[in-house]
Amino acid sequence: MRRGLRLLLVTVMVCTLLTGCGNVETAALETMSKSETETEKAENKTDTSDWPTVTLGICPLQEVTDLQLVNDALNGYLESINAGVYADILCLEAGNLSTTLTLMLSSTEQPIDLFTNLFYGTLNDIIANDQCVPLDDYLKEYPEVIDVIGEKFLPFGRMKGIQYGLPIVNAYASLNTYALRRDIAETIGADDLDGKKITFDDLTEILIDAKEAYPELCFFTDAGVSLGIGIDTLGDNSYEGVLLNRGVDTNEIVNYFETDEFNRYLDYTKKWSEAGLFADDPLNNSNTIAGMLNNGLAGGEFFGAYSVEAARSGMNTYGDFVIYQINDAIANASSGGSAYFISSVSQHPDAAMKMLALLYTDPVVATYVAQGIEGIHYVVDDNGCSWYPEGKDLSNVNWCAGTFFYFPNGTLTYPFETDNADYYKGMNKSNAECEITEGLGFVFDNSSVYDEYSAVANVVTEYLKAIIYHQVDVNEYLPKFRQELKAAGIETVIAEKQAQYDAFLADK
């Protein structure tokens, strides 16, 4: 009965993908265009009774009620291509993710086969807790996976020369832009710079003019967004040791708060504060960037993307914006994304790798998992882009639509809620052509300096935003801030981070 249901689902629902956008491989889609009769014949010749079932844990941030529907459709497709493996997608509750996944990664009674560290932990954590298996031998068997990810980005899942995880295919490189509402730019005569590279001095002049024309608006909703522009934070939100110049042509980790670069940044934020560009009462502003843009409280904000056009596509959600480019796309240690792993308790690691390879290389498998079923969880327009079905949104679509960044290879799916049908093509092009620093793939393990690291983070939390927003006398509080950072142990943290970074470079 279940096998027949899968056959019906794969025949009726999967074939709607046939008119997919250009980024979905034609050959794979043609596989789904077989008639019901042809599929039945193929199935009749295939004994699936000994196929292992691979469990894949996902953590949706919205309610998902169509789990069985998607599982059945996916497995129907796997039968149609004689994949030799079934999938069982499991939803892990976000609020209990740490506890639930930790138990599943240590249990032989309820083990999980495939998982990601996104929302869960760092690569260091996964390896230190022996929660995954090495993948080097598997990658020799599935070299097409390397081709999809890009060999130069494998370090995001590598530790000491051993490949433990497969990086999620995403925009590894990023550039910074500032997005300004088009009507504002036109009013002040700054729309002619749309798509062009400008300096912070240029941007400051533009935004001061914008504030004079639209005094009710703010133009920086969160100064933390701009703080890291120009440096490689090494993935550290507390800035406890960074590389200047975004990590290009330097391997010296420094205390950012003692640098000329930080002083110059404060000069800019002083001008921004005096011009009223920040949100009112910035230290207590609980509004999100998205909320302030949607509600007409903000006229613009910094926005990161792999290209100017990608930034424009991303801002379409909030209206029509001109995009000013601040710097070029670079992939560095801060670009480090998450990865997918085969768990060390998997009872079917070979089958798990087969399923993982399909998730990275088969557009039909990737689309089922990341977007669900066409017509139910998304619709595709004539341009090859996908949208919520009429009457549906994040709260009631019942699948993980719009979260391509979470799944192994979202670039095989339909661009979501954008008019840019080439969104993923552009992303792949950016990944292929971007500048890469030596620090790409570095992950700091703070366990040996945990007390100092925590103490420094507390000092940063106490002082930094007040100083950036100039809500205190900076001349008085900046020396205090620097002194307390030293007292908390920032030099110890930086020394340890430098030692680990040097070892990382030596291992390369």
PDB file of N, CA and C in Angstrom, residues 308-360:
ATOM      1  N   VAL A 308      26.198  42.907  -6.117  1.00  0.00           N
ATOM      2  CA  VAL A 308      25.268  44.031  -6.049  1.00  0.00           C
ATOM      3  C   VAL A 308      23.873  43.581  -6.450  1.00  0.00           C
ATOM      4  N   GLU A 309      23.782  42.785  -7.505  1.00  0.00           N
ATOM      5  CA  GLU A 309      22.465  42.340  -7.966  1.00  0.00           C
ATOM      6  C   GLU A 309      21.807  41.408  -6.958  1.00  0.00           C
ATOM      7  N   ALA A 310      22.609  40.609  -6.270  1.00  0.00           N
ATOM      8  CA  ALA A 310      22.050  39.748  -5.226  1.00  0.00           C
ATOM      9  C   ALA A 310      21.519  40.591  -4.073  1.00  0.00           C
ATOM     10  N   ALA A 311      22.231  41.664  -3.745  1.00  0.00           N
ATOM     11  CA  ALA A 311      21.745  42.580  -2.713  1.00  0.00           C
ATOM     12  C   ALA A 311      20.433  43.217  -3.144  1.00  0.00           C
ATOM     13  N   ARG A 312      20.350  43.586  -4.407  1.00  0.00           N
ATOM     14  CA  ARG A 312      19.122  44.190  -4.918  1.00  0.00           C
ATOM     15  C   ARG A 312      17.955  43.197  -4.814  1.00  0.00           C
ATOM     16  N   SER A 313      18.227  41.945  -5.172  1.00  0.00           N
ATOM     17  CA  SER A 313      17.186  40.918  -5.075  1.00  0.00           C
ATOM     18  C   SER A 313      16.744  40.734  -3.632  1.00  0.00           C
ATOM     19  N   GLY A 314      17.708  40.749  -2.723  1.00  0.00           N
ATOM     20  CA  GLY A 314      17.373  40.572  -1.319  1.00  0.00           C
ATOM     21  C   GLY A 314      16.558  41.710  -0.752  1.00  0.00           C
ATOM     22  N   MET A 315      16.778  42.914  -1.255  1.00  0.00           N
ATOM     23  CA  MET A 315      16.052  44.078  -0.751  1.00  0.00           C
ATOM     24  C   MET A 315      14.682  44.233  -1.383  1.00  0.00           C
ATOM     25  N   ASN A 316      14.390  43.470  -2.428  1.00  0.00           N
ATOM     26  CA  ASN A 316      13.085  43.574  -3.084  1.00  0.00           C
ATOM     27  C   ASN A 316      11.936  43.318  -2.126  1.00  0.00           C
ATOM     28  N   THR A 317      12.208  42.529  -1.097  1.00  0.00           N
ATOM     29  CA  THR A 317      11.181  42.234  -0.101  1.00  0.00           C
ATOM     30  C   THR A 317      10.682  43.507   0.575  1.00  0.00           C
ATOM     31  N   TYR A 318      11.555  44.503   0.680  1.00  0.00           N
ATOM     32  CA  TYR A 318      11.229  45.724   1.423  1.00  0.00           C
ATOM     33  C   TYR A 318      10.870  46.900   0.521  1.00  0.00           C
ATOM     34  N   GLY A 319      10.965  46.724  -0.787  1.00  0.00           N
ATOM     35  CA  GLY A 319      10.637  47.808  -1.703  1.00  0.00           C
ATOM     36  C   GLY A 319      11.707  47.999  -2.759  1.00  0.00           C
ATOM     37  N   ASP A 320      11.740  49.189  -3.333  1.00  0.00           N
ATOM     38  CA  ASP A 320      12.674  49.503  -4.414  1.00  0.00           C
ATOM     39  C   ASP A 320      13.841  50.298  -3.840  1.00  0.00           C
ATOM     40  N   PHE A 321      15.052  49.766  -3.980  1.00  0.00           N
ATOM     41  CA  PHE A 321      16.234  50.380  -3.387  1.00  0.00           C
ATOM     42  C   PHE A 321      17.333  50.562  -4.424  1.00  0.00           C
ATOM     43  N   VAL A 322      18.125  51.610  -4.247  1.00  0.00           N
ATOM     44  CA  VAL A 322      19.384  51.706  -4.979  1.00  0.00           C
ATOM     45  C   VAL A 322      20.442  51.047  -4.101  1.00  0.00           C
ATOM     46  N   ILE A 323      21.447  50.483  -4.737  1.00  0.00           N
ATOM     47  CA  ILE A 323      22.474  49.738  -4.014  1.00  0.00           C
ATOM     48  C   ILE A 323      23.831  50.384  -4.255  1.00  0.00           C
ATOM     49  N   TYR A 324      24.480  50.798  -3.172  1.00  0.00           N
ATOM     50  CA  TYR A 324      25.830  51.335  -3.253  1.00  0.00           C
ATOM     51  C   TYR A 324      26.809  50.250  -2.799  1.00  0.00           C
ATOM     52  N   GLN A 325      27.803  49.974  -3.606  1.00  0.00           N
ATOM     53  CA  GLN A 325      28.787  48.954  -3.257  1.00  0.00           C
ATOM     54  C   GLN A 325      29.893  49.572  -2.413  1.00  0.00           C
ATOM     55  N   ILE A 326      30.236  48.898  -1.314  1.00  0.00           N
ATOM     56  CA  ILE A 326      31.263  49.404  -0.404  1.00  0.00           C
ATOM     57  C   ILE A 326      32.611  48.742  -0.652  1.00  0.00           C
ATOM     58  N   ASN A 327      32.628  47.435  -0.917  1.00  0.00           N
ATOM     59  CA  ASN A 327      33.883  46.715  -1.158  1.00  0.00           C
ATOM     60  C   ASN A 327      33.627  45.537  -2.089  1.00  0.00           C
ATOM     61  N   ASP A 328      34.664  44.740  -2.335  1.00  0.00           N
ATOM     62  CA  ASP A 328      34.551  43.620  -3.263  1.00  0.00           C
ATOM     63  C   ASP A 328      34.275  42.318  -2.520  1.00  0.00           C
ATOM     64  N   ALA A 329      33.811  41.321  -3.259  1.00  0.00           N
ATOM     65  CA  ALA A 329      33.489  40.025  -2.662  1.00  0.00           C
ATOM     66  C   ALA A 329      34.763  39.275  -2.293  1.00  0.00           C
ATOM     67  N   ILE A 330      34.794  38.801  -1.051  1.00  0.00           N
ATOM     68  CA  ILE A 330      35.934  38.040  -0.539  1.00  0.00           C
ATOM     69  C   ILE A 330      35.403  36.882   0.301  1.00  0.00           C
ATOM     70  N   ALA A 331      36.067  35.747   0.211  1.00  0.00           N
ATOM     71  CA  ALA A 331      35.772  34.617   1.093  1.00  0.00           C
ATOM     72  C   ALA A 331      36.921  34.494   2.082  1.00  0.00           C
ATOM     73  N   ASN A 332      36.613  34.626   3.371  1.00  0.00           N
ATOM     74  CA  ASN A 332      37.639  34.542   4.400  1.00  0.00           C
ATOM     75  C   ASN A 332      37.130  33.693   5.560  1.00  0.00           C
ATOM     76  N   ALA A 333      37.815  33.746   6.691  1.00  0.00           N
ATOM     77  CA  ALA A 333      37.407  32.916   7.826  1.00  0.00           C
ATOM     78  C   ALA A 333      36.020  33.281   8.326  1.00  0.00           C
ATOM     79  N   SER A 334      35.643  34.546   8.201  1.00  0.00           N
ATOM     80  CA  SER A 334      34.308  34.967   8.625  1.00  0.00           C
ATOM     81  C   SER A 334      33.223  34.394   7.733  1.00  0.00           C
ATOM     82  N   SER A 335      33.606  33.911   6.549  1.00  0.00           N
ATOM     83  CA  SER A 335      32.631  33.340   5.624  1.00  0.00           C
ATOM     84  C   SER A 335      32.201  31.948   6.045  1.00  0.00           C
ATOM     85  N   GLY A 336      32.879  31.402   7.019  1.00  0.00           N
ATOM     86  CA  GLY A 336      32.652  30.015   7.413  1.00  0.00           C
ATOM     87  C   GLY A 336      31.203  29.705   7.656  1.00  0.00           C
ATOM     88  N   GLY A 337      30.698  28.784   6.879  1.00  0.00           N
ATOM     89  CA  GLY A 337      29.317  28.368   7.049  1.00  0.00           C
ATOM     90  C   GLY A 337      29.238  27.070   7.819  1.00  0.00           C
ATOM     91  N   SER A 338      28.120  26.414   7.718  1.00  0.00           N
ATOM     92  CA  SER A 338      27.907  25.150   8.400  1.00  0.00           C
ATOM     93  C   SER A 338      28.085  24.002   7.419  1.00  0.00           C
ATOM     94  N   ALA A 339      27.989  22.796   7.929  1.00  0.00           N
ATOM     95  CA  ALA A 339      28.239  21.616   7.112  1.00  0.00           C
ATOM     96  C   ALA A 339      27.264  20.512   7.481  1.00  0.00           C
ATOM     97  N   TYR A 340      27.239  19.491   6.645  1.00  0.00           N
ATOM     98  CA  TYR A 340      26.472  18.278   6.927  1.00  0.00           C
ATOM     99  C   TYR A 340      27.434  17.140   7.229  1.00  0.00           C
ATOM    100  N   PHE A 341      27.011  16.275   8.146  1.00  0.00           N
ATOM    101  CA  PHE A 341      27.864  15.216   8.658  1.00  0.00           C
ATOM    102  C   PHE A 341      27.137  13.875   8.638  1.00  0.00           C
ATOM    103  N   ILE A 342      27.921  12.801   8.588  1.00  0.00           N
ATOM    104  CA  ILE A 342      27.411  11.458   8.862  1.00  0.00           C
ATOM    105  C   ILE A 342      27.727  11.167  10.316  1.00  0.00           C
ATOM    106  N   SER A 343      26.729  10.824  11.086  1.00  0.00           N
ATOM    107  CA  SER A 343      26.932  10.648  12.521  1.00  0.00           C
ATOM    108  C   SER A 343      27.757   9.396  12.806  1.00  0.00           C
ATOM    109  N   SER A 344      28.470   9.443  13.908  1.00  0.00           N
ATOM    110  CA  SER A 344      29.307   8.313  14.305  1.00  0.00           C
ATOM    111  C   SER A 344      28.488   7.129  14.793  1.00  0.00           C
ATOM    112  N   VAL A 345      27.188   7.330  15.056  1.00  0.00           N
ATOM    113  CA  VAL A 345      26.331   6.220  15.495  1.00  0.00           C
ATOM    114  C   VAL A 345      25.462   5.704  14.353  1.00  0.00           C
ATOM    115  N   SER A 346      25.673   6.203  13.155  1.00  0.00           N
ATOM    116  CA  SER A 346      24.887   5.742  12.012  1.00  0.00           C
ATOM    117  C   SER A 346      25.093   4.249  11.798  1.00  0.00           C
ATOM    118  N   GLN A 347      24.002   3.540  11.616  1.00  0.00           N
ATOM    119  CA  GLN A 347      24.073   2.102  11.358  1.00  0.00           C
ATOM    120  C   GLN A 347      24.219   1.809   9.872  1.00  0.00           C
ATOM    121  N   HIS A 348      24.080   2.843   9.053  1.00  0.00           N
ATOM    122  CA  HIS A 348      24.193   2.676   7.601  1.00  0.00           C
ATOM    123  C   HIS A 348      25.036   3.809   7.012  1.00  0.00           C
ATOM    124  N   PRO A 349      26.300   3.925   7.391  1.00  0.00           N
ATOM    125  CA  PRO A 349      27.097   5.067   6.920  1.00  0.00           C
ATOM    126  C   PRO A 349      27.274   5.099   5.406  1.00  0.00           C
ATOM    127  N   ASP A 350      27.393   3.936   4.766  1.00  0.00           N
ATOM    128  CA  ASP A 350      27.542   3.924   3.306  1.00  0.00           C
ATOM    129  C   ASP A 350      26.284   4.460   2.632  1.00  0.00           C
ATOM    130  N   ALA A 351      25.129   4.006   3.117  1.00  0.00           N
ATOM    131  CA  ALA A 351      23.861   4.499   2.572  1.00  0.00           C
ATOM    132  C   ALA A 351      23.682   5.977   2.890  1.00  0.00           C
ATOM    133  N   ALA A 352      24.146   6.389   4.071  1.00  0.00           N
ATOM    134  CA  ALA A 352      24.042   7.796   4.450  1.00  0.00           C
ATOM    135  C   ALA A 352      24.838   8.662   3.480  1.00  0.00           C
ATOM    136  N   MET A 353      26.020   8.188   3.088  1.00  0.00           N
ATOM    137  CA  MET A 353      26.814   8.954   2.128  1.00  0.00           C
ATOM    138  C   MET A 353      26.136   8.983   0.770  1.00  0.00           C
ATOM    139  N   LYS A 354      25.501   7.894   0.385  1.00  0.00           N
ATOM    140  CA  LYS A 354      24.774   7.872  -0.890  1.00  0.00           C
ATOM    141  C   LYS A 354      23.658   8.906  -0.873  1.00  0.00           C
ATOM    142  N   MET A 355      22.930   8.973   0.247  1.00  0.00           N
ATOM    143  CA  MET A 355      21.852   9.949   0.373  1.00  0.00           C
ATOM    144  C   MET A 355      22.413  11.367   0.403  1.00  0.00           C
ATOM    145  N   LEU A 356      23.521  11.540   1.094  1.00  0.00           N
ATOM    146  CA  LEU A 356      24.134  12.863   1.181  1.00  0.00           C
ATOM    147  C   LEU A 356      24.581  13.334  -0.203  1.00  0.00           C
ATOM    148  N   ALA A 357      25.141  12.423  -0.992  1.00  0.00           N
ATOM    149  CA  ALA A 357      25.559  12.780  -2.345  1.00  0.00           C
ATOM    150  C   ALA A 357      24.367  13.209  -3.189  1.00  0.00           C
ATOM    151  N   LEU A 358      23.235  12.530  -3.027  1.00  0.00           N
ATOM    152  CA  LEU A 358      22.030  12.918  -3.764  1.00  0.00           C
ATOM    153  C   LEU A 358      21.553  14.304  -3.346  1.00  0.00           C
ATOM    154  N   LEU A 359      21.644  14.609  -2.067  1.00  0.00           N
ATOM    155  CA  LEU A 359      21.216  15.916  -1.577  1.00  0.00           C
ATOM    156  C   LEU A 359      22.059  17.042  -2.172  1.00  0.00           C
ATOM    157  N   TYR A 360      23.312  16.739  -2.484  1.00  0.00           N
ATOM    158  CA  TYR A 360      24.203  17.750  -3.052  1.00  0.00           C
ATOM    159  C   TYR A 360      24.150  17.818  -4.573  1.00  0.00           C
TER     160      TYR A 360
END
